[in-house]
Amino acid sequence: MLAQQLANGLAIGSVYAIFALGYTLIFSILGIINFAHGAIFTLGAYFTYTLMGLQFGFNGLLAQQKLPFGLPFWVALLVGAVIAGLFGVFLERIIFRPLRARGADPLLTLVASLGLAVAIVNIIQYLVGAETYSYPSGAALPGAPASVNFGTTEAPVIIRTAQLIIIAVAVLILIVLTFFINRTKTGRALRAVSEDATTSSLLGINTNQLIRLTFFLSGFVGGVAGTLVGLNVGITGPYLGISFGLKGLAVIVLGGLGSIPGAVVGGLLIGIVEALVPASLVSYRDALAFAILFIVLLVRPQGLLGRPLIQKV
Amino acid sequence: MSAQSVLEIRGLTVNYGAIQALKDVTITVHAGEVVTLIGANGAGKSTTLRAVSRLLNPRSGSIQYQGKDIARLRADEVVRAGIAHVPEGRRVLARLTVEDNLRLGAFVRTDNEAIEADLQAQFKRFPRLLERRKQLAGTLSGGEQQMLAIARALMSRPQLLLLDEPSLGLAPIIVREIFSIIRDLNQSGVTILLVEQNATLALKNSARGYVLEAGQITLEGPAGALIEDERVRRAYLG
Ligand SMILES: Nc1ncnc2c1ncn2[C@@H]1O[C@H](COP(=O)(O)OP(=O)(O)O)[C@@H](O)[C@H]1O
Ligand SMILES: [Mg+2]
């Protein structure tokens, strides 16, 4: 029973973690929270659905439409995530860069990103309605069983294949991203810009280019996370990403703002604690994430793995 | 315009909002020279360097580097053109290691083998950086941070080095070390525009100098003449 819940928690926690990574990347470079990230996450799920050549439902401008071709799930996921990344770059160009150029207050930027999120959600609804869409069963691993029992017949630990895929993809993303940031020349430049953009430009780093790259990575990872959730529970409507948006916020504050390991630890922790909530209290599950957050912040205001808030200037 | 001038700043005017920080500043730096810019706190010395490295937009005036107008380039393009700026207060990347800082100095370069060789050359020049290679730059002492900032700038193989108050806040023995490094660099062919409040030491190590007062150049000439100048002595040499 406990093992089963831990497994469930690990799966949902990995999604929280990679979702929160998208926030973290942008926060560590620009010091802003991009609320549109939840909407990009949702878009990613829809992009994959569309690229698979699947048909839309009965509502919205695109009712009953579909692409003349269909990509296999994994290709659609990849292309969809790239489009989500490019969409992030586009938002950076038309919203965040102009605000930055005017030296806008971070609060203003935050509100602008919130407005973006709402607008994107509404546009999705306008285009494809608020119906639930799901990828065909077995889309990711044709022929694989729907679930695997890692326990015994008496004490089953059943993990659904979709959950295994989520965990595997999340681990892969984490490994690649960590390697990229810590071991490559561009990753080193990203770390430099995240510490001090002005000094970085004096070293010959084109900071705007790296900011674009960051928005791409954030959108890409968000798009992948959206598709993974769609695979697990279906695309439950344009609001799919909203609850993740809030939860993701709890994750990064819990883990420590701007810390990548923090996003991972925070995501897994909240996922696992939620999964341990007894069935009778399930309607309070969302409140729990914020309760944990509140308690941790009382003891460690900088979050679990964050740097102390007071820094030398 | 002299043929061998590396940097020509003409009629430079810079405003911060309503405050005019520089007014009609003209400075020339010839190839192979050390030129010092002295002036009191707030005179506009750092602003001059920041205009050259394109950290800010001048209101008017021209900045030519090796005969080309650089006033429209981005800051990173200025570095690619061959100018390195060691900013006031060193600005090492505190959360990165000493080695990462140095490698970032070579960000604009792609000749990987030569970069490795230059890295070793910097460690030879600054043995203390070698000892602290894997340490976070924020844990270095002030003098070590200044050396790291200079070494990092050199990693881009600049033809022109802008140094903003490299001796600020350092013990006299470290200051002498820094100036000996400046002399070495210059002898190895790097042209240097040096900003200093430590006017005596700076002028002694320079070919020429400019005096900046409240955003305007009030005096210029060979360093030897400036050291002898009564006004300079009274204002900056104490
Ligand atoms: N970012 C800024 N915003 C507004 N005023 C500034 C800024 N930076 C410098 N100044 C003003 O411009 C003038 C010149 O400053 P600066 O170039 O830093 O002088 P120096 O380096 O000679 O001490 C000063 O009056 C200073 O207060
Ligand atoms: Mg200054």
Coordinates of C-alpha atoms and ligand atoms in Angstrom, one line a residue:
Chain A
M1 CA 0.0 0.0 0.0
L2 CA 2.7 2.4 1.0
A3 CA 4.9 1.4 -1.9
Q4 CA 2.0 1.9 -4.2
Q5 CA 1.4 5.4 -3.0
L6 CA 5.1 6.2 -3.2
A7 CA 5.1 5.1 -6.8
N8 CA 2.1 7.3 -7.6
G9 CA 3.7 10.2 -5.8
L10 CA 6.9 9.7 -7.7
A11 CA 5.1 9.9 -11.0
I12 CA 3.1 13.0 -10.2
G13 CA 6.1 14.5 -8.4
S14 CA 8.3 14.1 -11.5
V15 CA 5.8 16.1 -13.5
Y16 CA 5.7 18.8 -10.8
A17 CA 9.5 18.8 -10.9
I18 CA 9.9 19.3 -14.7
F19 CA 7.0 21.7 -14.7
A20 CA 8.7 23.7 -12.0
L21 CA 12.0 23.6 -13.9
G22 CA 10.4 25.8 -16.5
Y23 CA 9.7 28.5 -13.8
T24 CA 13.2 28.0 -12.4
L25 CA 15.1 28.5 -15.6
I26 CA 13.4 31.8 -16.3
F27 CA 13.5 32.9 -12.7
S28 CA 17.2 32.3 -12.4
I29 CA 18.0 34.4 -15.4
L30 CA 15.5 37.2 -15.2
G31 CA 14.3 37.1 -11.6
I32 CA 10.6 36.9 -12.7
I33 CA 7.9 34.3 -12.4
N34 CA 6.4 33.6 -15.8
F35 CA 2.8 32.6 -15.1
A36 CA 2.3 31.9 -18.8
H37 CA 4.3 28.8 -18.2
G38 CA 1.1 26.9 -17.1
A39 CA -0.5 27.9 -20.4
I40 CA 2.5 26.8 -22.5
F41 CA 2.3 23.5 -20.6
T42 CA -1.3 23.2 -21.7
L43 CA -0.5 24.2 -25.3
G44 CA 2.2 21.5 -25.4
A45 CA -0.4 18.8 -24.7
Y46 CA -2.7 20.2 -27.4
F47 CA 0.2 20.5 -29.9
T48 CA 1.1 16.8 -29.5
Y49 CA -2.6 15.9 -29.9
T50 CA -2.9 18.0 -33.1
L51 CA 0.4 16.7 -34.6
M52 CA -0.7 13.2 -34.1
G53 CA -3.4 14.0 -36.7
L54 CA -6.2 13.4 -34.2
Q55 CA -9.6 15.1 -34.7
F56 CA -11.0 17.9 -32.5
G57 CA -14.4 17.7 -30.9
F58 CA -17.7 19.4 -31.5
N59 CA -16.9 22.8 -30.1
G60 CA -14.7 25.7 -31.1
L61 CA -13.5 27.2 -34.3
L62 CA -11.6 24.0 -35.3
A63 CA -14.5 21.6 -34.5
Q64 CA -14.1 18.3 -36.3
Q65 CA -10.9 19.4 -37.9
K66 CA -7.6 17.5 -38.0
L67 CA -4.3 17.7 -39.8
P68 CA -4.0 15.8 -43.1
F69 CA -1.2 13.8 -41.6
G70 CA -0.4 12.2 -38.3
L71 CA 2.9 11.9 -36.5
P72 CA 3.7 9.0 -34.2
F73 CA 3.4 10.0 -30.5
W74 CA 7.1 10.5 -29.7
V75 CA 7.7 12.6 -32.8
A76 CA 4.6 14.6 -32.1
L77 CA 5.8 15.1 -28.5
L78 CA 9.2 16.3 -29.7
V79 CA 7.8 18.6 -32.4
G80 CA 5.1 19.9 -30.1
A81 CA 7.6 20.7 -27.4
V82 CA 9.8 22.5 -29.9
I83 CA 6.8 24.6 -31.0
A84 CA 6.0 25.2 -27.3
G85 CA 9.6 26.4 -26.9
L86 CA 9.4 28.7 -29.9
F87 CA 6.1 30.0 -28.5
G88 CA 7.9 30.9 -25.3
V89 CA 10.6 32.7 -27.3
F90 CA 7.8 34.6 -29.1
L91 CA 6.2 35.7 -25.8
E92 CA 9.6 36.8 -24.6
R93 CA 10.1 38.9 -27.7
I94 CA 6.7 40.6 -27.7
I95 CA 6.0 40.9 -23.9
F96 CA 9.0 40.4 -21.6
R97 CA 11.8 42.0 -23.7
P98 CA 9.8 45.3 -24.1
L99 CA 9.0 45.3 -20.4
R100 CA 12.7 44.7 -19.6
A101 CA 13.8 47.4 -21.9
R102 CA 11.6 49.9 -20.1
G103 CA 13.0 48.7 -16.7
A104 CA 9.5 47.5 -15.7
D105 CA 8.9 46.5 -12.1
P106 CA 9.0 42.7 -11.7
L107 CA 5.4 42.9 -10.3
L108 CA 4.2 44.4 -13.5
T109 CA 5.9 41.7 -15.5
L110 CA 4.3 39.1 -13.3
V111 CA 0.9 40.6 -13.9
A112 CA 1.6 40.7 -17.6
S113 CA 2.5 37.0 -17.6
L114 CA -0.7 36.2 -15.7
G115 CA -2.7 38.1 -18.3
L116 CA -1.0 36.1 -21.0
A117 CA -1.9 32.9 -19.3
V118 CA -5.6 33.8 -19.2
A119 CA -5.5 35.0 -22.8
I120 CA -3.9 31.8 -24.0
V121 CA -6.4 29.6 -22.1
N122 CA -9.3 31.5 -23.7
I123 CA -7.8 31.2 -27.2
I124 CA -7.5 27.5 -26.7
Q125 CA -11.1 27.3 -25.6
Y126 CA -12.1 29.4 -28.6
L127 CA -10.3 27.1 -31.0
V128 CA -11.0 23.6 -29.7
G129 CA -13.6 24.0 -26.9
A130 CA -13.3 22.8 -23.4
E131 CA -13.8 19.1 -24.0
T132 CA -11.5 16.4 -22.7
Y133 CA -9.1 15.0 -25.3
S134 CA -6.9 11.9 -24.9
Y135 CA -4.2 10.3 -26.8
P136 CA -5.1 6.9 -28.1
S137 CA -4.4 4.2 -25.5
G138 CA -1.0 2.6 -26.1
A139 CA 0.0 5.6 -28.2
A140 CA 3.4 5.9 -26.4
L141 CA 4.3 2.2 -26.3
P142 CA 2.2 0.2 -28.7
G143 CA 1.6 -3.3 -27.4
A144 CA 2.8 -2.6 -23.9
P145 CA 0.5 -3.6 -21.0
A146 CA -1.4 -0.8 -19.4
S147 CA 0.3 -1.4 -16.1
V148 CA 3.1 -3.4 -14.5
N149 CA 3.0 -5.1 -11.1
F150 CA 6.3 -4.5 -9.3
G151 CA 5.1 -6.2 -6.1
T152 CA 3.6 -9.6 -5.5
T153 CA 0.1 -10.9 -6.1
E154 CA -0.6 -10.6 -2.4
A155 CA 1.0 -7.1 -2.1
P156 CA 0.7 -5.5 -5.5
V157 CA 2.6 -2.4 -6.4
I158 CA 0.9 -1.5 -9.7
I159 CA 2.5 1.2 -11.8
R160 CA 0.8 2.2 -14.9
T161 CA 2.9 2.3 -18.0
A162 CA 2.1 6.0 -18.5
Q163 CA 3.5 6.7 -15.0
L164 CA 6.7 4.8 -15.9
I165 CA 7.1 6.8 -19.0
I166 CA 6.6 10.0 -17.1
I167 CA 9.3 9.1 -14.6
A168 CA 11.7 8.0 -17.4
V169 CA 11.2 11.1 -19.4
A170 CA 11.5 13.3 -16.4
V171 CA 14.8 11.7 -15.4
L172 CA 16.1 12.0 -18.9
I173 CA 15.2 15.7 -19.1
L174 CA 16.9 16.3 -15.7
I175 CA 20.1 14.5 -16.7
V176 CA 20.4 16.3 -20.1
L177 CA 19.6 19.7 -18.6
T178 CA 22.0 19.3 -15.7
F179 CA 24.8 18.3 -18.0
F180 CA 24.0 21.2 -20.4
I181 CA 24.1 23.8 -17.6
N182 CA 27.1 22.4 -15.7
R183 CA 29.3 21.1 -18.4
T184 CA 28.9 23.1 -21.6
K185 CA 30.2 26.5 -22.7
T186 CA 26.7 27.8 -23.2
G187 CA 25.6 26.4 -19.9
R188 CA 28.4 28.2 -18.2
A189 CA 27.3 31.4 -19.9
L190 CA 23.8 30.8 -18.7
R191 CA 25.1 30.6 -15.1
A192 CA 27.0 33.8 -15.7
V193 CA 24.0 35.7 -17.0
S194 CA 21.9 34.4 -14.1
E195 CA 24.4 35.8 -11.6
D196 CA 25.2 39.1 -13.3
A197 CA 23.9 40.0 -16.8
T198 CA 25.9 43.3 -17.1
T199 CA 29.2 41.6 -16.3
S200 CA 28.3 38.7 -18.7
S201 CA 27.9 41.2 -21.5
L202 CA 31.3 42.6 -20.7
L203 CA 32.7 39.0 -21.3
G204 CA 31.2 39.0 -24.8
I205 CA 28.0 37.1 -24.0
N206 CA 24.9 38.2 -25.9
T207 CA 22.5 38.2 -23.0
N208 CA 19.4 38.6 -25.1
Q209 CA 20.3 35.5 -27.0
L210 CA 20.7 33.5 -23.8
I211 CA 17.4 34.8 -22.5
R212 CA 15.8 33.6 -25.7
L213 CA 17.4 30.2 -25.2
T214 CA 16.1 30.1 -21.7
F215 CA 12.6 30.8 -22.8
F216 CA 12.9 28.1 -25.4
L217 CA 14.2 25.5 -22.9
S218 CA 11.5 26.5 -20.4
G219 CA 8.7 26.2 -23.1
F220 CA 10.2 23.0 -24.4
V221 CA 10.3 21.4 -20.9
G222 CA 6.8 22.7 -20.2
G223 CA 5.4 21.3 -23.4
V224 CA 6.9 17.9 -22.7
A225 CA 5.4 18.0 -19.1
G226 CA 2.0 18.9 -20.6
T227 CA 2.0 16.0 -23.0
L228 CA 3.1 13.6 -20.2
V229 CA 0.1 14.7 -18.1
G230 CA -2.1 14.4 -21.1
L231 CA -0.8 10.9 -21.5
N232 CA -1.5 10.1 -17.8
V233 CA -4.9 11.7 -17.2
G234 CA -6.0 13.1 -20.6
I235 CA -6.2 16.7 -21.7
T236 CA -8.9 17.8 -19.4
G237 CA -9.5 21.1 -21.0
P238 CA -7.8 24.5 -21.5
Y239 CA -7.4 24.9 -17.8
L240 CA -5.2 21.8 -17.5
G241 CA -2.1 23.9 -16.7
I242 CA -3.7 26.3 -14.2
S243 CA -3.6 24.0 -11.2
F244 CA 0.0 23.0 -12.2
G245 CA 0.8 26.7 -12.4
L246 CA -0.1 27.2 -8.8
K247 CA 1.4 23.9 -7.6
G248 CA 4.6 24.7 -9.5
L249 CA 4.8 27.9 -7.7
A250 CA 4.7 26.1 -4.4
V251 CA 7.3 23.7 -5.7
I252 CA 9.9 26.3 -6.5
V253 CA 9.4 28.3 -3.4
L254 CA 9.6 25.1 -1.4
G255 CA 12.7 24.0 -3.2
G256 CA 14.4 27.4 -3.2
L257 CA 13.8 30.0 -6.0
G258 CA 16.2 29.6 -8.9
S259 CA 17.6 26.3 -7.7
I260 CA 17.3 23.4 -10.1
P261 CA 17.9 20.7 -7.5
G262 CA 15.4 22.6 -5.4
A263 CA 12.7 22.3 -8.1
V264 CA 13.3 18.6 -8.3
V265 CA 13.3 18.0 -4.5
G266 CA 10.3 20.3 -4.1
G267 CA 8.4 18.6 -6.9
L268 CA 9.0 15.1 -5.7
L269 CA 8.3 16.0 -2.1
I270 CA 4.9 17.6 -2.9
G271 CA 4.0 14.8 -5.2
I272 CA 4.8 12.1 -2.6
V273 CA 3.1 13.9 0.3
E274 CA 0.0 14.4 -1.9
A275 CA -0.1 10.7 -2.8
L276 CA 0.1 9.8 0.9
V277 CA -3.1 11.7 1.7
P278 CA -5.7 9.2 2.8
A279 CA -8.7 8.9 0.6
S280 CA -11.1 10.5 3.1
L281 CA -9.1 13.7 2.9
V282 CA -8.5 13.8 -0.8
S283 CA -10.5 17.0 -1.4
Y284 CA -7.9 18.8 0.8
R285 CA -5.0 17.5 -1.2
D286 CA -4.2 20.8 -3.0
A287 CA -4.3 22.7 0.3
L288 CA -1.7 20.3 1.6
A289 CA 0.9 21.4 -0.8
F290 CA 0.6 24.9 0.5
A291 CA 0.5 23.8 4.1
I292 CA 3.9 22.1 3.6
L293 CA 5.2 25.2 1.9
F294 CA 4.0 27.4 4.8
I295 CA 5.7 25.2 7.4
V296 CA 9.0 24.9 5.5
L297 CA 9.1 28.6 4.9
L298 CA 8.7 29.4 8.6
V299 CA 11.8 27.4 9.3
R300 CA 13.8 28.1 6.1
P301 CA 12.6 31.2 4.4
Q302 CA 15.0 30.6 1.4
G303 CA 13.4 27.2 0.7
L304 CA 15.0 23.8 1.1
L305 CA 17.9 24.3 -1.3
G306 CA 17.8 28.0 -1.9
R307 CA 20.5 30.4 -1.1
P308 CA 20.0 32.7 1.9
L309 CA 17.8 35.6 0.9
I310 CA 20.2 38.1 2.3
Q311 CA 23.1 38.3 -0.1
K312 CA 26.0 40.6 -0.5
V313 CA 25.3 43.0 -3.3
Chain B
M1 CA 43.2 61.6 -36.7
S2 CA 46.5 59.9 -36.2
A3 CA 46.9 56.7 -38.1
Q4 CA 47.9 54.6 -35.1
S5 CA 45.2 55.7 -32.7
V6 CA 43.4 52.7 -31.2
L7 CA 40.6 54.6 -29.6
E8 CA 39.1 58.0 -30.5
I9 CA 36.4 59.3 -28.3
R10 CA 35.1 62.6 -29.7
G11 CA 32.5 65.0 -28.2
L12 CA 31.1 62.3 -25.9
T13 CA 28.0 63.4 -24.0
V14 CA 26.2 61.1 -21.6
N15 CA 23.1 61.7 -19.6
Y16 CA 21.5 59.6 -16.8
G17 CA 18.0 60.8 -17.0
A18 CA 18.2 64.5 -16.3
I19 CA 21.7 64.3 -15.0
Q20 CA 24.5 65.1 -17.4
A21 CA 27.4 62.9 -16.5
L22 CA 29.7 63.7 -19.4
K23 CA 29.9 66.7 -21.6
D24 CA 31.8 66.9 -24.9
V25 CA 34.6 64.5 -23.8
T26 CA 37.4 63.9 -26.3
I27 CA 40.1 61.3 -25.6
T28 CA 42.6 59.6 -27.9
V29 CA 44.5 56.5 -27.1
H30 CA 47.4 55.5 -29.4
A31 CA 48.5 52.0 -30.1
G32 CA 50.8 50.7 -27.3
E33 CA 50.1 53.5 -24.9
V34 CA 48.9 53.5 -21.3
V35 CA 46.6 56.5 -20.9
T36 CA 45.3 57.5 -17.5
L37 CA 42.0 59.2 -16.8
I38 CA 42.1 60.8 -13.4
G39 CA 39.4 62.7 -11.6
A40 CA 37.5 63.0 -8.3
N41 CA 34.7 60.7 -7.3
G42 CA 31.7 61.3 -9.5
A43 CA 33.7 63.1 -12.2
G44 CA 32.5 60.6 -14.9
K45 CA 35.4 58.3 -15.3
S46 CA 33.5 55.1 -15.1
T47 CA 30.8 56.5 -17.3
T48 CA 33.4 57.1 -20.0
L49 CA 34.5 53.5 -19.9
R50 CA 30.9 52.3 -19.8
A51 CA 30.2 54.3 -22.9
V52 CA 33.1 52.7 -24.7
S53 CA 32.1 49.2 -23.8
R54 CA 28.5 50.0 -24.7
L55 CA 27.0 49.4 -21.3
L56 CA 25.2 52.7 -21.9
N57 CA 23.9 54.8 -24.8
P58 CA 25.7 58.1 -25.3
R59 CA 23.5 61.1 -26.0
S60 CA 25.9 62.3 -28.7
G61 CA 29.5 62.0 -29.8
S62 CA 31.5 59.3 -31.6
I63 CA 33.6 56.4 -30.4
Q64 CA 36.0 55.0 -33.0
Y65 CA 38.0 51.8 -32.3
Q66 CA 40.7 51.1 -34.9
G67 CA 39.1 53.4 -37.3
K68 CA 35.6 51.9 -37.0
D69 CA 32.6 53.4 -35.3
I70 CA 31.6 51.2 -32.4
A71 CA 28.9 53.5 -31.0
R72 CA 26.1 51.3 -32.4
L73 CA 27.5 47.9 -31.4
R74 CA 26.2 45.8 -28.6
A75 CA 28.4 45.2 -25.5
D76 CA 29.2 41.7 -26.6
E77 CA 30.2 42.8 -30.0
V78 CA 32.6 45.3 -28.5
V79 CA 34.4 42.4 -26.8
R80 CA 34.5 40.6 -30.1
A81 CA 36.1 43.6 -31.7
G82 CA 39.0 43.4 -29.2
I83 CA 38.1 45.6 -26.2
A84 CA 38.0 44.2 -22.7
H85 CA 36.6 46.2 -19.8
V86 CA 37.6 45.4 -16.2
P87 CA 34.8 47.1 -14.4
E88 CA 34.9 49.1 -11.2
G89 CA 34.6 46.8 -8.2
R90 CA 36.0 43.9 -10.1
R91 CA 32.6 42.1 -10.6
V92 CA 33.9 38.6 -10.6
L93 CA 31.1 36.0 -10.9
A94 CA 31.0 35.1 -7.2
R95 CA 29.0 31.9 -7.5
L96 CA 31.2 30.4 -10.3
T97 CA 34.6 28.9 -9.8
V98 CA 37.8 30.8 -10.6
E99 CA 38.4 28.5 -13.6
D100 CA 34.8 29.1 -14.8
N101 CA 35.4 32.9 -14.6
L102 CA 38.6 32.6 -16.6
R103 CA 37.0 30.4 -19.2
L104 CA 34.1 32.8 -19.6
G105 CA 36.7 35.5 -20.3
A106 CA 37.4 33.5 -23.5
F107 CA 33.7 33.2 -24.4
V108 CA 34.1 35.0 -27.7
R109 CA 36.9 32.7 -28.8
T110 CA 36.7 29.3 -30.5
D111 CA 40.4 28.4 -30.8
N112 CA 40.1 25.8 -28.0
E113 CA 43.8 24.8 -27.9
A114 CA 45.0 28.4 -27.6
I115 CA 42.4 29.0 -24.9
E116 CA 43.9 26.1 -22.8
A117 CA 47.4 27.6 -23.4
D118 CA 46.2 31.1 -22.3
L119 CA 44.5 29.6 -19.2
Q120 CA 47.9 28.1 -18.2
A121 CA 49.6 31.4 -19.0
Q122 CA 47.2 33.2 -16.7
F123 CA 47.9 30.6 -13.9
K124 CA 51.6 31.2 -14.5
R125 CA 51.1 35.0 -14.2
F126 CA 48.8 34.7 -11.2
P127 CA 49.9 31.6 -9.3
R128 CA 47.3 32.3 -6.6
L129 CA 44.6 31.8 -9.1
L130 CA 46.0 28.4 -9.9
E131 CA 45.9 27.4 -6.2
R132 CA 42.3 28.6 -6.0
R133 CA 41.2 27.3 -9.4
K134 CA 38.2 25.2 -8.1
Q135 CA 37.2 27.7 -5.5
L136 CA 34.1 29.9 -5.9
A137 CA 35.3 33.4 -7.0
G138 CA 33.3 35.0 -4.2
T139 CA 35.6 33.4 -1.6
L140 CA 38.7 35.2 -2.9
S141 CA 40.2 38.2 -1.2
G142 CA 39.9 41.6 -2.8
G143 CA 43.3 41.5 -4.3
E144 CA 42.8 38.1 -5.7
Q145 CA 39.4 39.1 -7.1
Q146 CA 41.1 42.0 -8.9
M147 CA 43.7 39.7 -10.3
L148 CA 41.0 37.3 -11.4
A149 CA 39.1 40.2 -13.1
I150 CA 42.2 41.2 -15.0
A151 CA 43.1 37.7 -15.9
R152 CA 39.6 37.1 -17.1
A153 CA 39.7 40.1 -19.3
L154 CA 43.0 39.0 -20.8
M155 CA 41.5 35.6 -21.7
S156 CA 39.7 37.4 -24.6
R157 CA 43.1 38.5 -26.0
P158 CA 42.1 42.1 -26.1
Q159 CA 44.0 44.8 -28.1
L160 CA 42.6 47.5 -25.8
L161 CA 42.1 47.0 -22.1
L162 CA 39.9 49.3 -20.0
L163 CA 40.8 49.2 -16.3
D164 CA 38.5 50.9 -13.9
E165 CA 40.2 51.7 -10.6
P166 CA 42.1 48.5 -10.3
S167 CA 43.8 49.6 -7.1
L168 CA 40.6 50.6 -5.2
G169 CA 40.5 49.3 -1.7
L170 CA 43.6 47.2 -1.9
A171 CA 46.7 47.1 0.4
P172 CA 49.7 49.0 -0.9
I173 CA 51.7 45.9 -1.6
I174 CA 48.9 44.5 -3.7
V175 CA 48.6 47.8 -5.5
R176 CA 52.2 47.7 -6.5
E177 CA 51.7 44.2 -7.7
I178 CA 48.8 45.3 -9.8
F179 CA 50.8 48.1 -11.4
S180 CA 53.7 45.8 -12.2
I181 CA 51.2 43.6 -14.0
I182 CA 49.9 46.6 -15.9
R183 CA 53.4 47.5 -17.0
D184 CA 54.0 43.9 -18.1
L185 CA 50.8 43.8 -20.1
N186 CA 51.6 47.0 -21.8
Q187 CA 55.1 45.8 -22.6
S188 CA 53.6 42.7 -24.2
G189 CA 51.7 45.0 -26.5
V190 CA 48.3 45.6 -24.9
T191 CA 47.0 49.2 -25.1
I192 CA 45.5 50.4 -21.9
L193 CA 43.1 53.1 -20.8
L194 CA 43.4 53.3 -17.1
V195 CA 41.0 55.0 -14.7
E196 CA 42.5 55.8 -11.3
Q197 CA 42.1 57.9 -8.2
N198 CA 45.6 56.9 -7.2
A199 CA 46.9 59.6 -9.6
T200 CA 50.6 59.5 -8.8
L201 CA 51.1 55.8 -9.3
A202 CA 48.9 55.8 -12.4
L203 CA 50.6 58.8 -14.1
K204 CA 54.0 57.4 -13.3
N205 CA 53.0 54.3 -15.3
S206 CA 51.4 56.2 -18.2
A207 CA 52.4 57.9 -21.3
R208 CA 49.7 60.5 -21.2
G209 CA 46.8 61.6 -19.0
Y210 CA 43.5 63.4 -19.0
V211 CA 41.9 65.1 -16.0
L212 CA 38.1 64.8 -15.8
E213 CA 36.2 67.3 -13.7
A214 CA 32.4 67.2 -13.3
G215 CA 32.0 65.5 -16.7
Q216 CA 34.4 67.6 -18.7
I217 CA 38.1 67.2 -19.6
T218 CA 39.9 70.1 -18.1
L219 CA 43.5 69.2 -18.6
E220 CA 45.4 66.8 -20.8
G221 CA 49.0 66.1 -21.7
P222 CA 52.1 63.9 -21.2
A223 CA 52.0 62.1 -17.8
G224 CA 55.2 63.7 -16.7
A225 CA 53.8 67.2 -17.3
L226 CA 50.6 66.4 -15.4
I227 CA 52.5 65.2 -12.4
E228 CA 54.3 68.5 -12.3
D229 CA 51.2 70.6 -13.0
E230 CA 50.3 72.7 -10.0
R231 CA 46.5 72.2 -10.3
V232 CA 46.9 68.4 -10.6
R233 CA 49.2 68.4 -7.6
R234 CA 46.8 70.3 -5.5
A235 CA 43.7 68.4 -6.5
Y236 CA 44.8 64.8 -6.8
L237 CA 48.3 64.3 -5.6
G238 CA 47.9 65.9 -2.2
Ligands
LIG1 N1 23.3 54.6 -13.0 C1 23.4 55.9 -12.7 N2 22.2 56.6 -12.6 C2 22.3 57.9 -12.4 N3 23.4 58.6 -12.2 C3 24.6 58.0 -12.3 C4 24.6 56.6 -12.6 N4 25.9 56.2 -12.6 C5 26.6 57.3 -12.3 N5 25.8 58.4 -12.1 C6 26.3 59.8 -11.9 O1 27.1 60.2 -12.9 C7 28.2 60.9 -12.5 C8 29.5 60.2 -12.9 O2 29.6 58.9 -12.3 P1 30.8 58.0 -12.5 O3 31.1 57.9 -14.0 O4 30.5 56.7 -11.8 O5 32.0 58.7 -11.8 P2 33.4 58.2 -11.4 O6 33.7 56.9 -12.0 O7 34.3 59.3 -11.9 O8 33.4 58.2 -9.9 C9 28.0 61.0 -11.0 O9 27.4 62.2 -10.6 C10 27.1 59.8 -10.6 O10 26.3 60.1 -9.5
MG2 MG 34.0 55.2 -11.0

